[in-house]
mmCIF file of C-alpha atoms in Angstrom:
data_model
loop_
_atom_site.group_PDB
_atom_site.id
_atom_site.type_symbol
_atom_site.label_atom_id
_atom_site.label_comp_id
_atom_site.label_asym_id
_atom_site.label_seq_id
_atom_site.Cartn_x
_atom_site.Cartn_y
_atom_site.Cartn_z
ATOM 1 C CA MET A 55 118.439 117.919 82.720
ATOM 2 C CA ASP A 56 118.430 118.058 78.893
ATOM 3 C CA CYS A 57 116.108 115.183 77.978
ATOM 4 C CA GLY A 58 114.778 113.748 81.247
ATOM 5 C CA LYS A 59 116.190 110.256 80.630
ATOM 6 C CA PRO A 60 117.138 108.243 83.756
ATOM 7 C CA MET A 61 120.881 107.873 84.318
ATOM 8 C CA GLY A 62 120.859 104.073 84.608
ATOM 9 C CA LYS A 63 123.448 101.416 83.934
ATOM 10 C CA SER A 64 123.495 102.104 80.205
ATOM 11 C CA THR A 65 124.714 105.656 80.870
ATOM 12 C CA GLY A 66 126.998 104.849 83.786
ATOM 13 C CA HIS A 67 130.224 105.604 81.885
ATOM 14 C CA LYS A 68 128.864 108.897 80.627
ATOM 15 C CA ALA A 69 127.817 109.936 84.105
ATOM 16 C CA ALA A 70 131.197 108.977 85.512
ATOM 17 C CA ALA A 71 132.957 110.790 82.691
ATOM 18 C CA ALA A 72 130.947 113.947 83.278
ATOM 19 C CA SER A 73 132.046 114.083 86.895
ATOM 20 C CA ALA A 74 135.553 112.633 86.605
ATOM 21 C CA SER A 75 137.287 115.484 84.822
ATOM 22 C CA GLY A 76 136.945 118.898 83.238
ATOM 23 C CA GLY A 77 137.049 117.276 79.791
ATOM 24 C CA GLY A 78 133.954 115.236 80.620
ATOM 25 C CA GLY A 79 132.156 118.281 82.041
ATOM 26 C CA GLY A 80 132.653 120.152 78.792
ATOM 27 C CA GLY A 81 130.667 117.491 76.944
ATOM 28 C CA GLY A 82 127.296 118.855 78.156
ATOM 29 C CA SER A 83 124.477 116.634 76.988
ATOM 30 C CA GLY A 84 126.885 114.764 74.744
ATOM 31 C CA GLY A 85 128.014 112.726 77.744
ATOM 32 C CA GLY A 86 131.623 113.897 78.313
ATOM 33 C CA GLY A 87 134.831 114.487 76.423
ATOM 34 C CA GLY A 88 137.668 112.145 75.603
ATOM 35 C CA GLY A 89 139.572 112.766 78.858
ATOM 36 C CA GLY A 90 136.498 111.917 80.933
ATOM 37 C CA ALA A 91 135.796 108.725 78.978
ATOM 38 C CA GLU A 92 139.382 107.608 79.453
ATOM 39 C CA ALA A 93 139.142 108.235 83.194
ATOM 40 C CA ALA A 94 135.861 106.348 83.440
ATOM 41 C CA THR A 95 137.290 103.263 81.757
ATOM 42 C CA GLY A 96 140.605 103.270 83.617
ATOM 43 C CA GLY A 97 142.589 104.677 80.673
ATOM 44 C CA ALA A 98 141.692 101.882 78.239
ATOM 45 C CA LEU A 99 140.158 102.839 74.900
ATOM 46 C CA VAL A 100 138.144 100.663 72.548
ATOM 47 C CA PRO A 101 140.387 99.577 69.614
ATOM 48 C CA GLY A 102 139.934 101.795 66.595
ATOM 49 C CA THR A 103 138.968 104.909 68.560
ATOM 50 C CA ARG A 104 140.963 108.035 69.189
ATOM 51 C CA VAL A 105 140.756 110.845 71.714
ATOM 52 C CA VAL A 106 139.561 114.137 70.280
ATOM 53 C CA ALA A 107 140.154 117.205 72.425
ATOM 54 C CA ARG A 108 136.998 119.213 73.007
ATOM 55 C CA ALA A 109 136.891 122.790 74.158
ATOM 56 C CA ALA A 110 135.202 123.291 77.478
ATOM 57 C CA VAL A 111 131.857 124.973 77.012
ATOM 58 C CA ALA A 112 130.593 126.994 79.929
ATOM 59 C CA ARG A 113 126.889 126.411 80.563
ATOM 60 C CA ASP A 114 124.808 128.958 82.371
ATOM 61 C CA GLN A 115 122.664 126.853 84.689
ATOM 62 C CA GLY A 116 120.471 129.821 85.569
ATOM 63 C CA GLU A 117 118.735 130.528 88.835
ATOM 64 C CA PRO A 118 118.402 127.430 91.071
ATOM 65 C CA ILE A 119 114.757 126.459 91.571
ATOM 66 C CA ALA A 120 112.841 123.794 93.479
ATOM 67 C CA CYS A 121 111.238 121.084 91.361
ATOM 68 C CA PRO A 122 107.420 121.351 91.705
ATOM 69 C CA PHE A 123 107.179 117.538 91.843
ATOM 70 C CA CYS A 124 109.970 116.269 94.114
ATOM 71 C CA GLY A 125 111.197 119.522 95.689
ATOM 72 C CA GLY A 126 114.779 118.782 94.588
ATOM 73 C CA ARG A 127 117.287 121.349 93.327
ATOM 74 C CA ALA A 128 116.931 122.078 89.616
ATOM 75 C CA SER A 129 118.121 124.623 87.068
ATOM 76 C CA GLY A 130 115.873 127.418 85.902
ATOM 77 C CA LEU A 131 117.238 127.099 82.348
ATOM 78 C CA GLN A 132 116.942 123.327 81.925
ATOM 79 C CA PRO A 133 113.662 121.660 80.866
ATOM 80 C CA PHE A 134 113.885 118.611 83.179
ATOM 81 C CA CYS A 135 114.525 117.999 86.879
ATOM 82 C CA PRO A 136 117.831 116.110 87.450
ATOM 83 C CA GLN A 137 116.387 114.460 90.566
ATOM 84 C CA CYS A 138 113.090 112.963 89.288
ATOM 85 C CA GLY A 139 113.215 113.486 85.512
ATOM 86 C CA ARG A 140 109.908 115.368 85.311
ATOM 87 C CA ARG A 141 109.452 118.136 82.739
ATOM 88 C CA LEU A 142 109.738 121.544 84.422
ATOM 89 C CA ARG A 143 108.871 124.149 81.847
ATOM 90 C CA ALA A 144 106.156 122.583 79.677
ATOM 91 C CA PRO A 145 102.585 123.954 79.990
ATOM 92 C CA GLY A 146 100.458 121.942 82.385
ATOM 93 C CA SER A 147 103.381 120.099 83.968
ATOM 94 C CA GLY A 148 103.442 121.971 87.278
ATOM 95 C CA PRO A 149 101.501 121.235 90.469
ATOM 96 C CA ASN A 150 97.979 119.926 89.981
ATOM 97 C CA CYS A 151 94.718 119.973 91.919
ATOM 98 C CA PRO A 152 94.355 116.680 93.838
ATOM 99 C CA ARG A 153 90.635 116.492 92.921
ATOM 100 C CA CYS A 154 90.433 117.408 89.217
ATOM 101 C CA ALA A 155 94.153 117.390 88.228
ATOM 102 C CA SER A 156 93.909 120.892 86.739
ATOM 103 C CA PRO A 157 97.143 122.938 86.867
ATOM 104 C CA VAL A 158 97.332 125.259 89.885
ATOM 105 C CA GLU A 159 99.722 127.999 90.907
ATOM 106 C CA PRO A 160 101.829 127.335 94.026
ATOM 107 C CA GLY A 161 100.549 129.142 97.102
ATOM 108 C CA ILE A 162 96.878 129.549 96.126
ATOM 109 C CA LYS A 163 94.241 128.268 98.543
ATOM 110 C CA PHE A 164 91.541 126.966 96.180
ATOM 111 C CA CYS A 165 91.487 125.354 92.727
ATOM 112 C CA ALA A 166 90.147 127.791 90.112
ATOM 113 C CA THR A 167 88.593 124.908 88.130
ATOM 114 C CA CYS A 168 86.677 122.903 90.747
ATOM 115 C CA GLY A 169 87.015 124.965 93.952
ATOM 116 C CA ALA A 170 88.752 122.227 95.947
ATOM 117 C CA PRO A 171 90.811 123.492 98.904
ATOM 118 C CA LEU A 172 94.537 123.134 98.328
ATOM 119 C CA VAL A 173 97.282 122.457 100.834
ATOM 120 C CA ASP A 174 100.699 124.085 100.562
ATOM 121 C CA LEU A 175 102.252 121.782 97.966
ATOM 122 C CA ALA A 176 105.826 122.621 98.941
ATOM 123 C CA ALA A 177 105.090 121.922 102.612
ATOM 124 C CA ALA A 178 103.424 118.645 101.660
ATOM 125 C CA ARG A 179 106.548 117.586 99.745
ATOM 126 C CA ARG A 180 108.820 118.426 102.659
ATOM 127 C CA GLY A 181 106.888 115.922 104.737
ATOM 128 C CA PRO A 182 106.051 115.808 108.438
ATOM 129 C CA SER A 183 108.049 117.862 110.899
ATOM 130 C CA GLY A 184 106.078 117.467 114.105
ATOM 131 C CA PRO A 185 106.634 115.021 116.977
ATOM 132 C CA SER A 186 106.288 111.306 116.408
ATOM 133 C CA ARG A 187 102.806 109.839 116.840
ATOM 134 C CA ALA A 188 104.152 106.302 117.258
ATOM 135 C CA GLY A 189 101.715 104.470 119.495
ATOM 136 C CA ALA A 190 98.756 106.757 118.726
ATOM 137 C CA MET A 191 95.515 104.844 118.438
ATOM 138 C CA ILE A 192 94.254 103.887 114.987
ATOM 139 C CA ALA A 193 91.444 101.583 113.873
ATOM 140 C CA LEU A 194 91.316 99.269 110.870
ATOM 141 C CA VAL A 195 87.676 98.647 109.970
ATOM 142 C CA LEU A 196 86.811 95.623 107.829
ATOM 143 C CA LEU A 197 84.144 96.495 105.229
ATOM 144 C CA ASP A 198 81.783 94.207 103.322
ATOM 145 C CA ASP A 199 80.914 94.428 99.619
ATOM 146 C CA LEU A 200 78.443 97.235 100.311
ATOM 147 C CA GLY A 201 80.951 99.253 102.338
ATOM 148 C CA SER A 202 79.323 98.518 105.702
ATOM 149 C CA PRO A 203 81.521 97.869 108.776
ATOM 150 C CA VAL A 204 81.905 94.196 109.678
ATOM 151 C CA GLN A 205 84.749 94.100 112.217
ATOM 152 C CA ARG A 206 86.916 96.684 113.943
ATOM 153 C CA PHE A 207 90.570 96.329 114.977
ATOM 154 C CA GLU A 208 91.927 99.022 117.304
ATOM 155 C CA ARG A 209 95.698 99.350 117.556
ATOM 156 C CA ARG A 210 97.955 101.431 119.833
ATOM 157 C CA THR A 211 101.332 100.109 118.664
ATOM 158 C CA PRO A 212 103.814 101.802 116.276
ATOM 159 C CA ASP A 213 103.136 99.185 113.579
ATOM 160 C CA THR A 214 100.532 96.597 112.674
ATOM 161 C CA THR A 215 101.134 93.619 110.386
ATOM 162 C CA ILE A 216 98.425 91.858 108.380
ATOM 163 C CA GLY A 217 98.520 88.335 106.950
ATOM 164 C CA ARG A 218 96.824 85.006 106.451
ATOM 165 C CA LEU A 219 98.954 82.966 108.887
ATOM 166 C CA ASP A 220 101.199 85.549 110.590
ATOM 167 C CA GLY A 221 100.748 89.100 111.751
ATOM 168 C CA ASP A 222 98.835 91.125 114.322
ATOM 169 C CA ILE A 223 95.630 90.921 112.257
ATOM 170 C CA ARG A 224 94.963 87.596 110.526
ATOM 171 C CA PHE A 225 92.388 86.389 108.019
ATOM 172 C CA PRO A 226 93.112 82.638 107.744
ATOM 173 C CA GLU A 227 90.220 82.015 105.328
ATOM 174 C CA ASP A 228 91.433 84.526 102.723
ATOM 175 C CA VAL A 229 93.334 82.522 100.103
ATOM 176 C CA PHE A 230 94.401 85.722 98.289
ATOM 177 C CA LEU A 231 96.381 86.903 101.329
ATOM 178 C CA SER A 232 100.023 85.925 101.661
ATOM 179 C CA PRO A 233 101.104 84.408 104.999
ATOM 180 C CA LEU A 234 102.560 87.815 105.961
ATOM 181 C CA HIS A 235 101.128 90.412 103.604
ATOM 182 C CA ALA A 236 101.417 94.079 104.627
ATOM 183 C CA LYS A 237 102.398 96.460 107.409
ATOM 184 C CA VAL A 238 100.739 99.687 108.585
ATOM 185 C CA SER A 239 103.081 101.837 110.668
ATOM 186 C CA TRP A 240 103.775 105.333 111.938
ATOM 187 C CA GLU A 241 106.721 107.155 110.376
ATOM 188 C CA GLN A 242 107.062 110.274 112.553
ATOM 189 C CA ASP A 243 103.529 111.705 112.371
ATOM 190 C CA THR A 244 102.545 110.059 109.055
ATOM 191 C CA LEU A 245 100.742 106.729 108.883
ATOM 192 C CA VAL A 246 102.026 104.612 105.976
ATOM 193 C CA VAL A 247 101.333 101.194 104.491
ATOM 194 C CA ARG A 248 104.013 98.953 102.984
ATOM 195 C CA ASP A 249 103.616 95.716 101.068
ATOM 196 C CA LEU A 250 105.759 92.903 102.495
ATOM 197 C CA GLY A 251 106.451 91.075 99.238
ATOM 198 C CA SER A 252 102.966 89.596 98.978
ATOM 199 C CA ARG A 253 101.794 87.583 95.979
ATOM 200 C CA ASN A 254 98.854 89.839 95.081
ATOM 201 C CA GLY A 255 100.076 93.208 96.308
ATOM 202 C CA THR A 256 98.678 95.812 98.678
ATOM 203 C CA TRP A 257 96.329 98.361 97.119
ATOM 204 C CA VAL A 258 95.560 101.902 98.262
ATOM 205 C CA PHE A 259 92.419 103.523 96.888
ATOM 206 C CA LEU A 260 93.064 106.900 95.309
ATOM 207 C CA GLU A 261 91.421 109.912 96.915
ATOM 208 C CA GLY A 262 92.205 112.293 94.060
ATOM 209 C CA ALA A 263 93.953 112.533 90.716
ATOM 210 C CA HIS A 264 97.209 110.562 90.422
ATOM 211 C CA ARG A 265 100.087 111.361 88.053
ATOM 212 C CA LEU A 266 101.188 108.007 86.647
ATOM 213 C CA VAL A 267 104.778 106.816 87.024
ATOM 214 C CA ASP A 268 106.432 104.046 85.009
ATOM 215 C CA GLY A 269 105.513 100.657 86.484
ATOM 216 C CA ASP A 270 102.374 101.802 88.325
ATOM 217 C CA LEU A 271 99.732 99.098 88.750
ATOM 218 C CA LEU A 272 96.091 100.187 88.860
ATOM 219 C CA LEU A 273 93.063 98.194 90.002
ATOM 220 C CA ILE A 274 90.045 99.373 87.984
ATOM 221 C CA GLY A 275 87.019 97.199 88.733
ATOM 222 C CA SER A 276 88.639 93.771 88.887
ATOM 223 C CA GLN A 277 91.155 94.564 86.126
ATOM 224 C CA VAL A 278 94.850 94.971 86.902
ATOM 225 C CA ILE A 279 96.265 97.612 84.544
ATOM 226 C CA ARG A 280 99.984 98.366 84.226
ATOM 227 C CA PHE A 281 101.284 101.760 83.083
ATOM 228 C CA ARG A 282 104.575 101.778 81.196
ATOM 229 C CA ARG A 283 106.689 104.582 79.774
ATOM 230 C CA LEU A 284 107.867 103.922 76.214
ATOM 231 C CA GLY A 285 109.819 107.101 75.469
ATOM 232 C CA TYR A 286 109.734 109.037 72.220
ATOM 233 C CA PRO A 287 110.504 106.970 69.089
ATOM 234 C CA GLY A 288 113.464 108.062 67.026
ATOM 235 C CA PRO A 289 113.189 109.092 63.356
ATOM 236 C CA HIS A 290 112.744 106.193 60.919
ATOM 237 C CA PRO A 291 115.681 106.097 58.488
ATOM 238 C CA PRO A 292 114.821 105.946 54.783
ATOM 239 C CA ASP A 293 115.285 102.689 52.908
ATOM 240 C CA ALA A 294 118.408 102.288 50.809
ATOM 241 C CA ASP A 295 116.429 102.645 47.578
ATOM 242 C CA ALA A 296 114.597 105.787 48.868
ATOM 243 C CA THR A 297 111.208 104.020 48.942
ATOM 244 C CA LYS A 298 108.841 105.449 51.530
ATOM 245 C CA ARG A 299 106.964 103.138 53.878
ATOM 246 C CA MET A 300 103.190 103.105 54.193
ATOM 247 C CA GLY A 301 101.465 103.237 57.582
ATOM 248 C CA SER A 302 99.589 105.435 60.008
ATOM 249 C CA LEU A 303 101.232 108.790 60.618
ATOM 250 C CA ILE A 304 98.830 109.978 63.336
ATOM 251 C CA PRO A 305 99.343 109.641 66.203
ATOM 252 C CA SER A 306 103.012 109.958 65.388
ATOM 253 C CA ALA A 307 104.349 109.167 68.885
ATOM 254 C CA ASP A 308 103.053 106.578 71.368
ATOM 255 C CA ILE A 309 105.020 107.427 74.489
ATOM 256 C CA ALA A 310 103.245 105.214 77.069
ATOM 257 C CA SER A 311 100.903 102.245 77.292
ATOM 258 C CA LEU A 312 98.254 100.672 79.487
ATOM 259 C CA THR A 313 98.376 96.875 79.665
ATOM 260 C CA GLN A 314 95.683 94.547 80.988
ATOM 261 C CA LEU A 315 97.268 91.723 83.019
ATOM 262 C CA ARG A 316 95.833 88.268 83.625
ATOM 263 C CA SER A 317 96.102 86.600 87.038
ATOM 264 C CA ASP A 318 99.272 84.796 85.927
ATOM 265 C CA GLY A 319 100.900 88.077 84.902
ATOM 266 C CA SER A 320 100.541 87.504 81.158
ATOM 267 C CA VAL A 321 99.381 90.265 78.833
ATOM 268 C CA ARG A 322 95.891 90.350 77.339
ATOM 269 C CA ASP A 323 95.036 93.751 75.834
ATOM 270 C CA VAL A 324 97.162 96.876 75.385
ATOM 271 C CA ILE A 325 96.140 100.445 74.614
ATOM 272 C CA GLN A 326 98.678 103.043 73.552
ATOM 273 C CA LEU A 327 98.947 106.569 74.963
ATOM 274 C CA SER A 328 100.168 109.566 73.012
ATOM 275 C CA PRO A 329 100.366 113.287 73.793
ATOM 276 C CA GLY A 330 96.973 114.946 73.516
ATOM 277 C CA ARG A 331 94.989 111.701 73.747
ATOM 278 C CA ASP A 332 92.696 111.066 76.720
ATOM 279 C CA VAL A 333 91.504 107.501 77.334
ATOM 280 C CA ALA A 334 88.202 106.752 79.107
ATOM 281 C CA ILE A 335 87.791 103.322 80.715
ATOM 282 C CA GLY A 336 84.503 101.689 81.687
ATOM 283 C CA ARG A 337 82.179 98.713 81.489
ATOM 284 C CA GLU A 338 79.901 100.271 78.836
ATOM 285 C CA GLN A 339 81.346 103.658 77.855
ATOM 286 C CA GLY A 340 84.783 104.855 76.867
ATOM 287 C CA ASP A 341 87.743 104.146 74.629
ATOM 288 C CA TRP A 342 88.557 100.896 76.466
ATOM 289 C CA VAL A 343 85.533 98.892 77.647
ATOM 290 C CA PHE A 344 85.246 95.724 79.742
ATOM 291 C CA PRO A 345 81.627 94.528 79.334
ATOM 292 C CA TYR A 346 82.362 91.325 81.260
ATOM 293 C CA ASP A 347 83.449 93.076 84.501
ATOM 294 C CA PRO A 348 80.421 93.678 86.787
ATOM 295 C CA SER A 349 82.607 95.396 89.401
ATOM 296 C CA MET A 350 83.457 98.179 86.945
ATOM 297 C CA SER A 351 81.168 101.179 86.560
ATOM 298 C CA ALA A 352 79.664 102.047 83.168
ATOM 299 C CA ARG A 353 82.192 104.911 82.939
ATOM 300 C CA HIS A 354 84.849 104.269 85.551
ATOM 301 C CA ALA A 355 88.118 106.150 84.990
ATOM 302 C CA LEU A 356 89.808 108.701 82.759
ATOM 303 C CA VAL A 357 93.513 108.768 81.876
ATOM 304 C CA ARG A 358 94.252 112.354 80.885
ATOM 305 C CA SER A 359 97.192 113.520 78.786
ATOM 306 C CA GLU A 360 99.072 116.490 80.216
ATOM 307 C CA ASP A 361 101.933 117.280 77.879
ATOM 308 C CA ALA A 362 104.313 114.325 78.327
ATOM 309 C CA ASP A 363 102.621 113.102 81.535
ATOM 310 C CA PHE A 364 99.423 111.121 82.140
ATOM 311 C CA VAL A 365 97.023 111.520 85.058
ATOM 312 C CA VAL A 366 94.367 109.007 86.122
ATOM 313 C CA VAL A 367 91.137 110.418 87.536
ATOM 314 C CA ASP A 368 88.162 108.558 88.994
ATOM 315 C CA ALA A 369 84.971 109.211 86.990
ATOM 316 C CA ASN A 370 82.633 108.963 90.017
ATOM 317 C CA SER A 371 82.780 105.165 89.883
ATOM 318 C CA ARG A 372 81.131 102.926 92.443
ATOM 319 C CA ASN A 373 84.258 101.037 93.535
ATOM 320 C CA GLY A 374 87.000 103.600 92.917
ATOM 321 C CA ILE A 375 90.552 103.154 91.631
ATOM 322 C CA ALA A 376 93.336 101.545 93.656
ATOM 323 C CA LEU A 377 97.105 101.875 93.256
ATOM 324 C CA ALA A 378 99.525 99.094 94.160
ATOM 325 C CA ALA A 379 101.812 100.185 96.997
ATOM 326 C CA ARG A 380 105.494 100.545 96.130
ATOM 327 C CA GLY A 381 107.523 101.419 99.194
ATOM 328 C CA ASP A 382 105.756 103.457 101.870
ATOM 329 C CA MET A 383 102.426 104.976 100.836
ATOM 330 C CA ALA A 384 100.933 107.627 103.092
ATOM 331 C CA LEU A 385 97.494 107.055 104.608
ATOM 332 C CA ARG A 386 95.087 109.421 106.288
ATOM 333 C CA ASP A 387 91.771 109.229 108.065
ATOM 334 C CA GLN A 388 89.170 107.334 105.965
ATOM 335 C CA SER A 389 91.776 105.930 103.535
ATOM 336 C CA ARG A 390 90.911 102.480 102.193
ATOM 337 C CA ILE A 391 93.338 99.647 101.491
ATOM 338 C CA LEU A 392 92.791 96.242 99.876
ATOM 339 C CA VAL A 393 94.804 93.231 101.108
ATOM 340 C CA GLY A 394 93.827 89.903 99.577
ATOM 341 C CA ASP A 395 90.064 90.235 99.214
ATOM 342 C CA LYS A 396 89.723 92.225 102.451
ATOM 343 C CA LEU A 397 88.812 95.900 102.216
ATOM 344 C CA LEU A 398 89.951 97.893 105.260
ATOM 345 C CA LYS A 399 89.158 101.494 106.131
ATOM 346 C CA ILE A 400 91.638 103.470 108.226
ATOM 347 C CA GLU A 401 90.366 105.620 111.083
ATOM 348 C CA ILE A 402 92.744 108.048 112.808
ATOM 349 C CA PRO A 403 91.109 109.820 115.737
ATOM 350 C CA ALA A 404 91.917 113.533 115.937
#
């Protein structure tokens, strides 16, 4: 809640200490007091250390609020959500318009920037609550390179698997498909797609702005781009003889990166992202250009900086931007997915 860092394995003892005893709770963001650390390690202390008693400090957690990103319980006085780690109080970090990614106030019906109609964001986060639509008819329409329908697969089962050798829908000639590649299924009244551990992934084309999360893979033209969080660099200590180092001071903090990946997963080019810097991507125009990619539009995508977050927006490209599925990804009528080299459009009759 103080810095937004994930509580992973490296902070496991601190987390345990904070919850194991009152001494640990008094540590606040310092990670727990001596009593908590002793409890977390079973009473054993590292040689050369001593327990220092710390006075318990009462922290006013403020009015409980709902995180605008994950809907989880958060504190009105803390800058980060303890459930998802997103910044709560920084300008521009609240809910965004799904079309233009501009900040919007919860509860309004239309975006003040582009006029797009907005759904109730809190209701959308809570997810479906109606009866299950398992078994409702859907159609997966195979599209050619021009976007014209080639073949239609109608399904009335709760789930549909896709693969090269196995599955309900098979494309045996597609060498980019894994034997069993992906599954489309109903989860209550939401249709979702899940990758089944395929070699090349399952891609869902974005229908609006997308706030990037560490590890996201984007397909822009035929380029696979990975987004990584770097975190804020710490202060550089002075040299022992007080000599200052030369080097670029601006931008002072690169907190994320975009990496171009080859087909074998190796790294080719990297571009750094810093607060306040927008990066345009295209075949001919932008900060990062790929003149050798004919499937990329002249100006294809924009990665916008919004405080400590980054949002990718399609720049009216011809082929769009796709996101690699991690877990269940929701689909709706007219959504497009890419499996192997097969582009499928989803149709959900009303």
